[in-house]
Amino acid sequence: MKVTVLSVGRVRQGFIKEGEGEYLQRLKGSLPVEVCELGLEAPESMSPDEVREREAIETLKRVRGYDYLVVLDERGKSISSLDLSKLLEGRMNAGTRSLCFVIGGAFGFSEKVRQEADYILSLSALTLPHQLTRLVLLEQIYRAHTIVRGIRYHK
């Protein structure tokens, strides 16, 4: 199974890129994970609804019909790391070809994206910037993978 992290925004902070690189390197060879940035900038002339609509269109263009779509949203289901490992393992055992996590922009996702989701996940009740969300998500994917594989990391 391949995992894709699709992010509306770009990461510019070096410490975030370094952290992402660390977890991607740890996963390399055992679980293919790809990070894709849409790099959509929101002009100030656009309303939040227009921004969400534009981001929805661009996001859904990248999602393939065989993807198991996990939308990260603050109103989603909050689960533990163990539960995330069960989700990952369940998708692997079900023969899922691709698991796609999507991270929205500053205004969140439109209802259109939520309706397409197979699962809506909240990483935290806190509001996190998308850059930090990506890093936390990659760490949690790594943690879930180590739990599934029985590797000592999660305590």
PDB file of C-alpha atoms in Angstrom:
ATOM      1  CA  MET A   1       0.000   0.000   0.000  1.00  0.00           C
ATOM      2  CA  LYS A   2       1.164   3.501  -0.787  1.00  0.00           C
ATOM      3  CA  VAL A   3       0.464   6.473   1.479  1.00  0.00           C
ATOM      4  CA  THR A   4       0.115   9.993   0.107  1.00  0.00           C
ATOM      5  CA  VAL A   5      -0.038  13.155   2.170  1.00  0.00           C
ATOM      6  CA  LEU A   6      -1.656  15.831   0.023  1.00  0.00           C
ATOM      7  CA  SER A   7      -1.273  19.338   1.396  1.00  0.00           C
ATOM      8  CA  VAL A   8      -2.902  22.507   0.086  1.00  0.00           C
ATOM      9  CA  GLY A   9      -0.044  24.712   1.296  1.00  0.00           C
ATOM     10  CA  ARG A  10       3.723  24.659   1.042  1.00  0.00           C
ATOM     11  CA  VAL A  11       6.207  24.170   3.846  1.00  0.00           C
ATOM     12  CA  ARG A  12       8.844  26.872   4.019  1.00  0.00           C
ATOM     13  CA  GLN A  13      10.292  26.418   7.517  1.00  0.00           C
ATOM     14  CA  GLY A  14      13.549  24.488   7.572  1.00  0.00           C
ATOM     15  CA  PHE A  15      12.859  22.754  10.873  1.00  0.00           C
ATOM     16  CA  ILE A  16       9.573  21.357   9.521  1.00  0.00           C
ATOM     17  CA  LYS A  17      11.274  20.130   6.326  1.00  0.00           C
ATOM     18  CA  GLU A  18      14.007  18.523   8.418  1.00  0.00           C
ATOM     19  CA  GLY A  19      11.469  16.749  10.626  1.00  0.00           C
ATOM     20  CA  GLU A  20       9.466  15.554   7.622  1.00  0.00           C
ATOM     21  CA  GLY A  21      12.652  14.270   6.025  1.00  0.00           C
ATOM     22  CA  GLU A  22      13.487  12.322   9.182  1.00  0.00           C
ATOM     23  CA  TYR A  23      10.162  10.447   9.221  1.00  0.00           C
ATOM     24  CA  LEU A  24      10.113   9.898   5.459  1.00  0.00           C
ATOM     25  CA  GLN A  25      13.619   8.411   5.700  1.00  0.00           C
ATOM     26  CA  ARG A  26      12.555   6.117   8.548  1.00  0.00           C
ATOM     27  CA  LEU A  27       9.598   4.898   6.467  1.00  0.00           C
ATOM     28  CA  LYS A  28      11.628   4.466   3.284  1.00  0.00           C
ATOM     29  CA  GLY A  29      11.765   0.873   2.148  1.00  0.00           C
ATOM     30  CA  SER A  30       9.000  -0.392   4.417  1.00  0.00           C
ATOM     31  CA  LEU A  31       6.043   1.876   3.709  1.00  0.00           C
ATOM     32  CA  PRO A  32       6.086   4.132   0.649  1.00  0.00           C
ATOM     33  CA  VAL A  33       4.963   7.619   1.674  1.00  0.00           C
ATOM     34  CA  GLU A  34       4.820  10.588  -0.675  1.00  0.00           C
ATOM     35  CA  VAL A  35       4.159  14.204   0.276  1.00  0.00           C
ATOM     36  CA  CYS A  36       2.496  16.301  -2.438  1.00  0.00           C
ATOM     37  CA  GLU A  37       2.069  20.048  -2.114  1.00  0.00           C
ATOM     38  CA  LEU A  38      -0.585  21.835  -4.121  1.00  0.00           C
ATOM     39  CA  GLY A  39       1.078  25.140  -3.265  1.00  0.00           C
ATOM     40  CA  LEU A  40      -2.117  27.113  -3.540  1.00  0.00           C
ATOM     41  CA  GLU A  41      -1.798  30.689  -2.353  1.00  0.00           C
ATOM     42  CA  ALA A  42      -5.020  32.468  -1.396  1.00  0.00           C
ATOM     43  CA  PRO A  43      -5.217  35.979  -2.831  1.00  0.00           C
ATOM     44  CA  GLU A  44      -6.637  38.488  -0.358  1.00  0.00           C
ATOM     45  CA  SER A  45      -9.312  39.373  -2.908  1.00  0.00           C
ATOM     46  CA  MET A  46     -10.903  35.917  -2.493  1.00  0.00           C
ATOM     47  CA  SER A  47     -13.478  35.246   0.202  1.00  0.00           C
ATOM     48  CA  PRO A  48     -13.001  32.238   2.509  1.00  0.00           C
ATOM     49  CA  ASP A  49     -15.776  30.400   0.606  1.00  0.00           C
ATOM     50  CA  GLU A  50     -14.031  31.055  -2.720  1.00  0.00           C
ATOM     51  CA  VAL A  51     -10.731  29.851  -1.293  1.00  0.00           C
ATOM     52  CA  ARG A  52     -12.327  26.658   0.064  1.00  0.00           C
ATOM     53  CA  GLU A  53     -14.040  26.001  -3.284  1.00  0.00           C
ATOM     54  CA  ARG A  54     -10.820  26.507  -5.253  1.00  0.00           C
ATOM     55  CA  GLU A  55      -8.885  24.272  -2.853  1.00  0.00           C
ATOM     56  CA  ALA A  56     -11.614  21.605  -3.060  1.00  0.00           C
ATOM     57  CA  ILE A  57     -11.440  21.510  -6.853  1.00  0.00           C
ATOM     58  CA  GLU A  58      -7.647  21.265  -6.894  1.00  0.00           C
ATOM     59  CA  THR A  59      -7.551  18.700  -4.090  1.00  0.00           C
ATOM     60  CA  LEU A  60     -10.162  16.416  -5.630  1.00  0.00           C
ATOM     61  CA  LYS A  61      -8.342  16.531  -8.987  1.00  0.00           C
ATOM     62  CA  ARG A  62      -5.419  14.790  -7.254  1.00  0.00           C
ATOM     63  CA  VAL A  63      -7.471  12.104  -5.533  1.00  0.00           C
ATOM     64  CA  ARG A  64      -7.768   8.900  -7.535  1.00  0.00           C
ATOM     65  CA  GLY A  65     -10.834   6.689  -7.536  1.00  0.00           C
ATOM     66  CA  TYR A  66      -8.996   3.882  -5.757  1.00  0.00           C
ATOM     67  CA  ASP A  67      -7.676   6.108  -2.946  1.00  0.00           C
ATOM     68  CA  TYR A  68      -8.978   5.574   0.555  1.00  0.00           C
ATOM     69  CA  LEU A  69      -9.446   9.236   1.386  1.00  0.00           C
ATOM     70  CA  VAL A  70      -8.718  10.477   4.906  1.00  0.00           C
ATOM     71  CA  VAL A  71      -9.543  14.161   5.348  1.00  0.00           C
ATOM     72  CA  LEU A  72      -7.916  15.947   8.267  1.00  0.00           C
ATOM     73  CA  ASP A  73     -10.434  18.271   9.836  1.00  0.00           C
ATOM     74  CA  GLU A  74     -10.766  19.695  13.333  1.00  0.00           C
ATOM     75  CA  ARG A  75     -14.362  18.392  13.414  1.00  0.00           C
ATOM     76  CA  GLY A  76     -13.273  14.872  12.513  1.00  0.00           C
ATOM     77  CA  LYS A  77     -12.932  11.847  14.743  1.00  0.00           C
ATOM     78  CA  SER A  78     -10.192  12.084  17.343  1.00  0.00           C
ATOM     79  CA  ILE A  79      -8.401   8.770  17.728  1.00  0.00           C
ATOM     80  CA  SER A  80      -5.382   7.390  19.553  1.00  0.00           C
ATOM     81  CA  SER A  81      -2.118   6.324  17.944  1.00  0.00           C
ATOM     82  CA  LEU A  82      -3.164   2.705  18.513  1.00  0.00           C
ATOM     83  CA  ASP A  83      -6.428   3.355  16.677  1.00  0.00           C
ATOM     84  CA  LEU A  84      -4.521   4.953  13.809  1.00  0.00           C
ATOM     85  CA  SER A  85      -2.351   1.843  13.608  1.00  0.00           C
ATOM     86  CA  LYS A  86      -5.528  -0.273  13.438  1.00  0.00           C
ATOM     87  CA  LEU A  87      -6.825   1.941  10.618  1.00  0.00           C
ATOM     88  CA  LEU A  88      -3.531   1.554   8.746  1.00  0.00           C
ATOM     89  CA  GLU A  89      -3.399  -2.197   9.319  1.00  0.00           C
ATOM     90  CA  GLY A  90      -7.065  -2.596   8.393  1.00  0.00           C
ATOM     91  CA  ARG A  91      -6.522  -0.805   5.077  1.00  0.00           C
ATOM     92  CA  MET A  92      -3.449  -2.967   4.376  1.00  0.00           C
ATOM     93  CA  ASN A  93      -5.373  -6.161   5.154  1.00  0.00           C
ATOM     94  CA  ALA A  94      -8.296  -4.993   3.008  1.00  0.00           C
ATOM     95  CA  GLY A  95      -5.946  -4.697   0.035  1.00  0.00           C
ATOM     96  CA  THR A  96      -6.253  -0.930  -0.187  1.00  0.00           C
ATOM     97  CA  ARG A  97      -3.986   0.246  -2.983  1.00  0.00           C
ATOM     98  CA  SER A  98      -3.541   3.807  -1.785  1.00  0.00           C
ATOM     99  CA  LEU A  99      -4.260   5.699   1.406  1.00  0.00           C
ATOM    100  CA  CYS A 100      -4.474   9.453   0.853  1.00  0.00           C
ATOM    101  CA  PHE A 101      -4.416  11.928   3.750  1.00  0.00           C
ATOM    102  CA  VAL A 102      -5.426  15.471   2.778  1.00  0.00           C
ATOM    103  CA  ILE A 103      -4.606  18.623   4.725  1.00  0.00           C
ATOM    104  CA  GLY A 104      -6.528  21.778   3.923  1.00  0.00           C
ATOM    105  CA  GLY A 105      -5.614  25.419   4.042  1.00  0.00           C
ATOM    106  CA  ALA A 106      -6.294  28.157   6.568  1.00  0.00           C
ATOM    107  CA  PHE A 107     -10.071  28.077   6.038  1.00  0.00           C
ATOM    108  CA  GLY A 108     -10.455  24.299   6.175  1.00  0.00           C
ATOM    109  CA  PHE A 109     -12.247  22.178   3.607  1.00  0.00           C
ATOM    110  CA  SER A 110     -15.491  22.733   1.802  1.00  0.00           C
ATOM    111  CA  GLU A 111     -18.322  20.295   2.374  1.00  0.00           C
ATOM    112  CA  LYS A 112     -17.575  18.899  -1.083  1.00  0.00           C
ATOM    113  CA  VAL A 113     -14.262  17.423   0.143  1.00  0.00           C
ATOM    114  CA  ARG A 114     -15.759  16.091   3.369  1.00  0.00           C
ATOM    115  CA  GLN A 115     -18.475  14.287   1.376  1.00  0.00           C
ATOM    116  CA  GLU A 116     -15.822  12.487  -0.676  1.00  0.00           C
ATOM    117  CA  ALA A 117     -13.950  11.326   2.438  1.00  0.00           C
ATOM    118  CA  ASP A 118     -13.874   7.722   3.525  1.00  0.00           C
ATOM    119  CA  TYR A 119     -12.729   8.880   6.956  1.00  0.00           C
ATOM    120  CA  ILE A 120     -12.557  12.293   8.631  1.00  0.00           C
ATOM    121  CA  LEU A 121      -9.752  12.519  11.162  1.00  0.00           C
ATOM    122  CA  SER A 122      -8.882  15.146  13.758  1.00  0.00           C
ATOM    123  CA  LEU A 123      -5.285  15.127  14.950  1.00  0.00           C
ATOM    124  CA  SER A 124      -6.121  17.491  17.795  1.00  0.00           C
ATOM    125  CA  ALA A 125      -8.756  19.810  19.159  1.00  0.00           C
ATOM    126  CA  LEU A 126      -6.070  22.478  18.850  1.00  0.00           C
ATOM    127  CA  THR A 127      -5.868  24.561  15.692  1.00  0.00           C
ATOM    128  CA  LEU A 128      -2.551  23.742  14.032  1.00  0.00           C
ATOM    129  CA  PRO A 129      -0.945  25.432  11.041  1.00  0.00           C
ATOM    130  CA  HIS A 130      -0.883  23.105   8.026  1.00  0.00           C
ATOM    131  CA  GLN A 131       2.916  22.910   8.119  1.00  0.00           C
ATOM    132  CA  LEU A 132       2.926  21.587  11.671  1.00  0.00           C
ATOM    133  CA  THR A 133      -0.027  19.336  10.891  1.00  0.00           C
ATOM    134  CA  ARG A 134       2.042  17.675   8.173  1.00  0.00           C
ATOM    135  CA  LEU A 135       4.910  16.997  10.552  1.00  0.00           C
ATOM    136  CA  VAL A 136       2.617  15.619  13.262  1.00  0.00           C
ATOM    137  CA  LEU A 137       0.804  13.463  10.692  1.00  0.00           C
ATOM    138  CA  LEU A 138       4.046  11.998   9.331  1.00  0.00           C
ATOM    139  CA  GLU A 139       5.214  11.188  12.845  1.00  0.00           C
ATOM    140  CA  GLN A 140       1.886   9.500  13.574  1.00  0.00           C
ATOM    141  CA  ILE A 141       2.032   7.506  10.322  1.00  0.00           C
ATOM    142  CA  TYR A 142       5.523   6.366  11.333  1.00  0.00           C
ATOM    143  CA  ARG A 143       4.319   5.534  14.852  1.00  0.00           C
ATOM    144  CA  ALA A 144       1.312   3.595  13.509  1.00  0.00           C
ATOM    145  CA  HIS A 145       3.575   1.698  11.114  1.00  0.00           C
ATOM    146  CA  THR A 146       5.948   0.708  13.942  1.00  0.00           C
ATOM    147  CA  ILE A 147       3.000  -0.519  16.016  1.00  0.00           C
ATOM    148  CA  VAL A 148       1.755  -2.643  13.100  1.00  0.00           C
ATOM    149  CA  ARG A 149       5.236  -4.061  12.481  1.00  0.00           C
ATOM    150  CA  GLY A 150       6.000  -4.632  16.177  1.00  0.00           C
ATOM    151  CA  ILE A 151       8.981  -2.252  16.144  1.00  0.00           C
ATOM    152  CA  ARG A 152       9.844  -0.634  19.495  1.00  0.00           C
ATOM    153  CA  TYR A 153       9.028   3.045  19.179  1.00  0.00           C
ATOM    154  CA  HIS A 154       5.573   3.518  20.674  1.00  0.00           C
ATOM    155  CA  LYS A 155       5.564   3.338  24.435  1.00  0.00           C
TER     156      LYS A 155
END
